[in-house]
């Protein structure tokens, strides 16, 4: 979608202001209220970090080391992969990429997994060539870097990040990271702003709460299984929208709608409805909890809306990604850390580039104490609990 097209749309529509840190709900007339997170103070953040290792998600203002949002995640997230999203500004074929996020250098080696925008497995050389070609064309390809977390948070001044996976991803163009920290990473300042500094990977990230720049939140524990959703929006109906596959996604008082930072992004349901009326294709990408099964109904905890070009890939399946805690080989199912049960009808559904190519191999790895992760696309079988999915495709990795 060109900027000119968006400008025409903006002229025709009086957009409702809605930042990525605000929420859109059913209104004063009543309706479902789900609180996924709560605002906390700097003092509360200090106390949480001082109590021990904590997983935080940091969203930065692009081109700066100023946080627009810091969210304290649930304790169970400490074992999830640490992630960085940013744009590549340089690549060294010998084994590293430089990111726009503070000039951070991410290393890779022969043990790193490489993936293209469409999920295709790449060799190291194919990855290097793609990035070099993009840089030569004047582009800075967005990338998502992942690694397994250490037993204790990395020293704040240590900038080392050896990726176990590098994934080229058009949606990773915002500077963000999810990483484990503790009290050593945090320090208040004597002369705000900023009010505090969160130092991670050698980067001194500023928290400007008093100036209204940084919002700090903490997730609220929710025992319900959370799922990812992605697809094209077919219609908007009050405080919900329907995807082309029939999935209904509800926006409630606790839903976070991402900022419309780019020309092709939309920041509210009102903007989505107007874009659809103007003939544009709109993609929704987010996560939430399943609250119904006929049709599949998801209450969104966060969502991002983006106007798509006609020739873009249009995904529409329910996605899953988590650690595998157990495998029932005879029953052809595996259970994820969040309680979700995934049915795998045949081993041929398992991606050939997986570390583990059969459910038996996955079961053996878990019995041996290894960390196994599964990700893929699925269709809903039962909203549960427990949530039960039928895998359409699946990748099973040994992340030990």
Coordinates of C-alpha atoms in Angstrom, one line a residue:
X1 CA 0.0 0.0 0.0
X2 CA 1.5 3.3 -1.0
X3 CA 1.6 6.4 1.2
X4 CA -0.5 8.2 -1.4
X5 CA -3.2 5.7 -1.0
X6 CA -3.2 6.0 2.7
X7 CA -3.3 9.7 2.5
X8 CA -6.4 9.5 0.4
X9 CA -8.0 7.2 2.9
X10 CA -7.0 9.5 5.8
X11 CA -8.6 12.4 4.0
X12 CA -11.8 10.6 3.6
X13 CA -12.0 9.3 7.2
X14 CA -12.0 11.1 10.5
X15 CA -9.8 8.6 12.4
X16 CA -10.4 8.0 16.0
X17 CA -7.2 8.5 18.0
X18 CA -6.1 5.3 19.7
X19 CA -2.5 4.7 20.8
X20 CA -0.9 1.3 21.2
X21 CA -0.9 1.7 24.9
X22 CA -4.6 2.5 25.2
X23 CA -7.6 0.1 24.9
X24 CA -10.8 -0.2 22.9
X25 CA -13.7 -1.7 24.7
X26 CA -17.5 -2.2 24.4
X27 CA -18.2 1.2 25.8
X28 CA -20.0 2.6 28.8
X29 CA -23.1 0.5 28.0
X30 CA -21.5 -2.6 29.5
X31 CA -20.1 -5.8 28.2
X32 CA -17.2 -8.1 28.8
X33 CA -14.2 -6.6 30.6
X34 CA -11.0 -8.7 30.7
X35 CA -7.9 -7.3 32.3
X36 CA -4.7 -8.8 30.8
X37 CA -2.3 -6.4 32.5
X38 CA -2.2 -3.5 35.0
X39 CA -0.2 -0.3 35.2
X40 CA 2.5 -0.3 37.8
X41 CA 4.8 2.3 39.2
X42 CA 8.6 2.6 39.0
X43 CA 8.8 1.6 42.7
X44 CA 6.8 -1.5 41.9
X45 CA 9.0 -2.3 39.0
X46 CA 12.1 -1.8 41.2
X47 CA 10.6 -4.2 43.8
X48 CA 9.7 -6.9 41.2
X49 CA 13.2 -6.9 39.7
X50 CA 14.9 -6.8 43.1
X51 CA 13.0 -10.0 44.0
X52 CA 14.8 -12.1 41.4
X53 CA 14.9 -13.0 37.7
X54 CA 12.0 -11.5 35.7
X55 CA 11.0 -11.7 32.1
X56 CA 10.3 -8.3 30.6
X57 CA 9.1 -7.1 27.2
X58 CA 10.7 -3.8 26.2
X59 CA 9.2 -1.8 23.3
X60 CA 11.4 1.1 22.2
X61 CA 10.8 4.2 20.1
X62 CA 12.5 3.3 16.8
X63 CA 15.9 5.0 16.4
X64 CA 16.4 5.6 20.1
X65 CA 17.1 3.9 23.4
X66 CA 14.0 5.3 25.0
X67 CA 11.3 2.7 26.0
X68 CA 7.7 3.5 25.1
X69 CA 6.5 0.4 27.1
X70 CA 8.0 -2.0 29.6
X71 CA 5.8 -5.0 30.5
X72 CA 6.6 -7.5 33.2
X73 CA 5.6 -11.0 32.0
X74 CA 4.3 -14.0 33.9
X75 CA 6.8 -16.2 35.8
X76 CA 6.3 -19.1 33.4
X77 CA 7.7 -16.9 30.6
X78 CA 11.2 -17.1 32.1
X79 CA 11.9 -20.4 30.3
X80 CA 10.7 -19.1 26.9
X81 CA 13.2 -18.0 24.3
X82 CA 14.6 -14.6 24.6
X83 CA 13.9 -12.5 21.5
X84 CA 15.0 -9.3 19.8
X85 CA 13.2 -7.7 16.9
X86 CA 14.7 -4.9 14.8
X87 CA 16.1 -4.1 11.4
X88 CA 19.4 -5.2 10.0
X89 CA 21.8 -2.4 9.1
X90 CA 24.9 -4.5 8.3
X91 CA 26.0 -8.1 8.1
X92 CA 29.3 -9.9 8.5
X93 CA 29.3 -13.2 6.6
X94 CA 31.8 -14.5 9.2
X95 CA 28.9 -14.6 11.7
X96 CA 27.0 -11.5 12.9
X97 CA 24.4 -8.9 12.0
X98 CA 24.2 -5.4 13.3
X99 CA 20.8 -4.1 14.3
X100 CA 19.2 -0.7 14.2
X101 CA 18.4 -1.2 17.9
X102 CA 21.3 0.6 19.5
X103 CA 23.8 -0.9 17.0
X104 CA 23.5 -4.2 18.8
X105 CA 25.5 -7.0 17.2
X106 CA 23.8 -10.5 17.1
X107 CA 26.1 -13.4 16.4
X108 CA 25.2 -16.6 14.5
X109 CA 27.1 -19.8 13.7
X110 CA 26.6 -23.2 12.2
X111 CA 24.2 -24.1 15.0
X112 CA 21.8 -21.2 14.2
X113 CA 18.6 -21.9 12.3
X114 CA 17.7 -19.5 9.5
X115 CA 14.3 -18.8 8.2
X116 CA 12.8 -16.7 5.3
X117 CA 9.8 -14.4 5.5
X118 CA 7.5 -17.2 4.2
X119 CA 8.8 -19.8 6.8
X120 CA 11.2 -21.4 4.3
X121 CA 14.3 -22.9 5.9
X122 CA 17.5 -21.2 4.7
X123 CA 21.1 -22.3 4.8
X124 CA 23.5 -19.8 6.4
X125 CA 24.8 -18.8 3.0
X126 CA 21.3 -18.3 1.7
X127 CA 20.5 -16.1 4.7
X128 CA 23.7 -14.0 4.2
X129 CA 23.0 -13.6 0.5
X130 CA 19.4 -12.5 1.1
X131 CA 20.4 -9.9 3.6
X132 CA 23.3 -8.6 1.5
X133 CA 21.0 -8.2 -1.5
X134 CA 18.5 -6.3 0.6
X135 CA 21.1 -4.0 2.0
X136 CA 22.5 -3.4 -1.4
X137 CA 19.0 -2.4 -2.6
X138 CA 18.8 0.2 0.2
X139 CA 16.6 -1.9 2.5
X140 CA 17.0 -2.8 6.1
X141 CA 15.4 -6.2 6.4
X142 CA 13.5 -6.8 9.7
X143 CA 14.7 -9.8 11.7
X144 CA 13.7 -11.7 14.8
X145 CA 16.6 -13.2 16.7
X146 CA 16.0 -15.9 19.3
X147 CA 18.1 -17.7 21.9
X148 CA 17.5 -20.0 24.8
X149 CA 17.6 -18.2 28.2
X150 CA 20.4 -18.8 30.6
X151 CA 19.9 -20.0 34.2
X152 CA 20.5 -16.5 35.4
X153 CA 20.0 -13.1 33.7
X154 CA 23.0 -12.0 31.6
X155 CA 25.3 -9.3 33.1
X156 CA 23.8 -5.9 32.1
X157 CA 27.1 -4.8 30.5
X158 CA 27.5 -8.0 28.5
X159 CA 26.3 -7.4 24.9
X160 CA 26.7 -11.0 23.7
X161 CA 23.7 -12.5 21.9
X162 CA 24.3 -15.7 20.0
X163 CA 21.1 -16.5 18.1
X164 CA 19.8 -20.0 17.9
X165 CA 17.3 -18.8 15.3
X166 CA 17.3 -15.8 12.9
X167 CA 14.0 -15.3 11.1
X168 CA 13.5 -12.7 8.4
X169 CA 10.1 -11.2 9.3
X170 CA 8.4 -8.2 7.8
X171 CA 6.4 -7.6 11.0
X172 CA 9.6 -7.4 13.1
X173 CA 10.4 -3.8 12.1
X174 CA 9.7 -2.3 15.5
X175 CA 12.6 -2.3 18.0
X176 CA 11.5 -4.7 20.8
X177 CA 13.0 -7.4 23.0
X178 CA 11.9 -10.0 25.5
X179 CA 14.7 -10.9 27.9
X180 CA 15.3 -12.0 31.5
X181 CA 16.5 -9.3 33.9
X182 CA 16.9 -8.7 37.7
X183 CA 17.7 -5.9 40.0
X184 CA 21.2 -5.5 38.6
X185 CA 19.7 -4.3 35.4
X186 CA 17.8 -1.4 37.0
X187 CA 18.9 1.9 38.4
X188 CA 17.0 5.1 39.2
X189 CA 18.3 8.5 38.2
X190 CA 18.8 11.6 40.4
X191 CA 17.8 14.2 37.8
X192 CA 14.9 13.0 35.7
X193 CA 14.2 12.6 32.9
X194 CA 14.8 9.8 32.4
X195 CA 13.4 8.5 35.7
X196 CA 15.4 5.2 35.5
X197 CA 17.7 3.2 33.3
X198 CA 17.2 -0.4 32.4
X199 CA 20.5 -1.8 31.1
X200 CA 20.4 -4.9 29.0
X201 CA 22.9 -6.3 26.5
X202 CA 25.1 -3.3 27.1
X203 CA 22.3 -0.9 26.1
X204 CA 21.2 1.8 28.6
X205 CA 17.5 2.0 27.9
X206 CA 15.8 5.1 29.3
X207 CA 12.5 5.0 31.2
X208 CA 10.7 8.3 31.1
X209 CA 7.5 7.8 33.1
X210 CA 7.1 11.3 34.5
X211 CA 7.3 12.7 31.0
X212 CA 4.5 10.5 29.8
X213 CA 6.8 8.7 27.3
X214 CA 7.2 5.3 29.0
X215 CA 4.3 3.1 30.3
X216 CA 5.0 0.3 32.7
X217 CA 2.7 -2.7 33.0
X218 CA 2.6 -6.1 34.6
X219 CA 0.7 -9.1 33.2
X220 CA -2.1 -10.5 35.3
X221 CA -1.9 -14.3 35.7
X222 CA -4.6 -16.0 33.5
X223 CA -5.0 -19.7 33.7
X224 CA -6.8 -19.8 30.3
X225 CA -4.7 -20.9 27.3
X226 CA -3.5 -18.1 25.1
X227 CA -3.3 -18.5 21.3
X228 CA -2.0 -16.5 18.4
X229 CA -4.3 -15.4 15.5
X230 CA -3.6 -14.0 12.1
X231 CA -5.8 -13.4 9.1
X232 CA -7.7 -11.0 6.9
X233 CA -10.5 -9.0 8.4
X234 CA -13.9 -9.7 6.8
X235 CA -16.0 -7.3 8.8
X236 CA -16.2 -5.2 12.0
X237 CA -19.2 -5.6 14.3
X238 CA -19.2 -3.2 17.1
X239 CA -16.5 -4.2 19.5
X240 CA -15.4 -7.3 17.6
X241 CA -14.2 -8.2 14.1
X242 CA -14.5 -11.4 12.0
X243 CA -11.7 -12.9 10.0
X244 CA -12.3 -14.5 6.6
X245 CA -12.1 -18.0 8.1
X246 CA -15.0 -17.2 10.4
X247 CA -13.0 -16.6 13.6
X248 CA -14.5 -13.8 15.7
X249 CA -12.1 -11.6 17.7
X250 CA -13.4 -9.5 20.6
X251 CA -11.8 -6.2 21.6
X252 CA -12.4 -5.5 25.3
X253 CA -11.3 -3.0 27.9
X254 CA -8.0 -4.9 28.5
X255 CA -7.0 -5.2 24.8
X256 CA -3.9 -3.4 23.6
X257 CA -4.0 -2.1 20.1
X258 CA -0.6 -1.5 18.6
X259 CA 0.3 2.1 17.5
X260 CA -0.3 3.0 13.9
X261 CA 3.3 4.1 13.5
X262 CA 3.6 3.3 9.7
X263 CA 1.5 4.5 6.8
X264 CA -0.1 1.0 6.3
X265 CA -1.0 0.5 10.0
X266 CA -4.4 1.2 11.6
X267 CA -4.8 2.1 15.3
X268 CA -8.5 1.4 16.0
X269 CA -11.5 -0.7 15.0
X270 CA -13.0 2.5 13.6
X271 CA -10.1 2.9 11.2
X272 CA -10.3 -0.8 10.2
X273 CA -14.0 -0.4 9.4
X274 CA -13.4 2.7 7.3
X275 CA -10.5 1.0 5.5
X276 CA -12.7 -2.0 4.6
X277 CA -15.5 0.3 3.4
X278 CA -12.9 2.0 1.2
X279 CA -12.0 -1.3 -0.4
X280 CA -8.7 -2.0 1.3
X281 CA -7.5 -5.4 2.6
X282 CA -6.7 -5.4 6.3
X283 CA -4.8 -8.0 8.2
X284 CA -5.1 -8.6 11.9
X285 CA -2.3 -10.2 13.9
X286 CA -2.4 -10.8 17.6
X287 CA -3.0 -13.1 20.6
X288 CA -5.7 -13.7 23.1
X289 CA -7.7 -16.4 24.9
X290 CA -10.3 -18.7 23.4
X291 CA -13.7 -17.9 24.8
X292 CA -15.9 -19.9 22.3
X293 CA -15.8 -22.6 19.7
X294 CA -18.8 -22.3 17.4
X295 CA -17.7 -20.1 15.8
X296 CA -14.1 -19.9 17.2
X297 CA -14.1 -16.8 19.4
X298 CA -11.0 -15.2 20.8
X299 CA -10.8 -12.3 23.3
X300 CA -7.7 -10.4 22.2
X301 CA -5.1 -9.3 24.7
X302 CA -3.2 -7.5 21.9
X303 CA -3.7 -6.9 18.2
X304 CA -2.1 -5.1 15.3
X305 CA -4.0 -4.1 12.2
X306 CA -2.2 -3.5 8.8
X307 CA -3.4 -2.7 5.3
X308 CA -2.1 -5.4 2.9
X309 CA -1.3 -5.3 -0.8
X310 CA -3.4 -7.5 -3.0
X311 CA -0.4 -9.8 -3.8
X312 CA 0.7 -10.3 -0.1
X313 CA 0.5 -13.7 1.4
X314 CA -2.8 -14.0 3.3
X315 CA -2.4 -16.3 6.3
X316 CA -5.5 -17.5 8.1
X317 CA -4.7 -20.4 10.3
X318 CA -4.6 -20.6 14.1
X319 CA -1.0 -20.5 15.2
X320 CA 0.7 -22.2 18.1
X321 CA 4.2 -22.0 19.6
X322 CA 5.4 -23.2 23.0
X323 CA 7.5 -25.8 24.9
X324 CA 6.3 -29.4 24.7
X325 CA 5.8 -30.9 28.2
X326 CA 4.6 -34.4 27.2
X327 CA 3.9 -36.6 24.2
X328 CA 1.3 -39.3 23.8
X329 CA 2.7 -41.3 20.9
X330 CA -0.1 -43.8 20.7
X331 CA -2.8 -41.1 21.0
X332 CA -0.9 -38.9 18.4
X333 CA -0.9 -35.8 20.7
X334 CA 1.5 -33.5 22.4
X335 CA 0.8 -31.2 25.3
X336 CA 2.3 -27.7 25.4
X337 CA 3.5 -25.8 28.5
X338 CA 0.3 -23.6 28.4
X339 CA -1.9 -26.7 28.6
X340 CA -2.9 -26.8 24.9
X341 CA -3.2 -30.3 23.4
X342 CA -2.1 -30.5 19.8
X343 CA -3.2 -33.5 17.7
X344 CA -0.7 -34.6 15.1
X345 CA -2.5 -37.1 12.8
X346 CA 0.7 -38.3 11.0
X347 CA 4.4 -37.7 11.3
X348 CA 4.4 -36.5 7.7
X349 CA 2.8 -33.3 9.0
X350 CA 6.1 -32.6 10.7
X351 CA 8.4 -30.2 8.8
X352 CA 11.3 -32.0 7.2
X353 CA 13.7 -29.4 8.6
X354 CA 12.7 -30.1 12.2
X355 CA 15.2 -31.5 14.7
X356 CA 12.7 -34.1 15.7
X357 CA 10.9 -35.8 12.8
X358 CA 8.5 -38.1 14.7
X359 CA 6.4 -37.9 17.8
X360 CA 8.4 -40.8 19.2
X361 CA 11.6 -38.8 18.7
X362 CA 10.0 -35.9 20.6
X363 CA 8.9 -38.2 23.4
X364 CA 12.4 -39.7 23.7
X365 CA 13.9 -36.2 23.9
X366 CA 11.6 -35.1 26.6
X367 CA 12.2 -38.3 28.6
X368 CA 16.0 -37.5 28.3
X369 CA 15.4 -34.2 29.9
X370 CA 15.8 -32.1 26.8
X371 CA 13.9 -28.9 26.0
X372 CA 11.5 -29.5 23.1
X373 CA 9.5 -26.7 21.3
X374 CA 6.7 -27.0 18.8
X375 CA 5.2 -24.4 16.5
X376 CA 2.9 -24.5 13.6
X377 CA -0.6 -23.9 12.1
X378 CA -3.7 -25.6 13.3
X379 CA -7.5 -25.7 13.4
X380 CA -9.6 -25.7 16.5
X381 CA -11.0 -29.0 17.8
X382 CA -12.3 -27.9 21.2
X383 CA -12.1 -24.6 23.1
X384 CA -11.7 -26.6 26.3
X385 CA -10.2 -26.3 28.7
X386 CA -7.9 -27.8 27.7
X387 CA -7.7 -26.1 24.4
X388 CA -7.4 -28.8 21.7
X389 CA -6.0 -28.1 18.2
X390 CA -5.5 -30.2 15.1
X391 CA -2.1 -29.5 13.5
X392 CA -2.1 -28.6 9.8
X393 CA 1.6 -28.4 9.9
X394 CA 4.2 -28.5 12.7
X395 CA 7.8 -28.0 13.4
X396 CA 9.4 -29.8 16.5
X397 CA 12.8 -28.5 17.7
X398 CA 15.3 -29.7 20.3
X399 CA 16.3 -26.4 21.9
X400 CA 18.5 -27.8 24.6

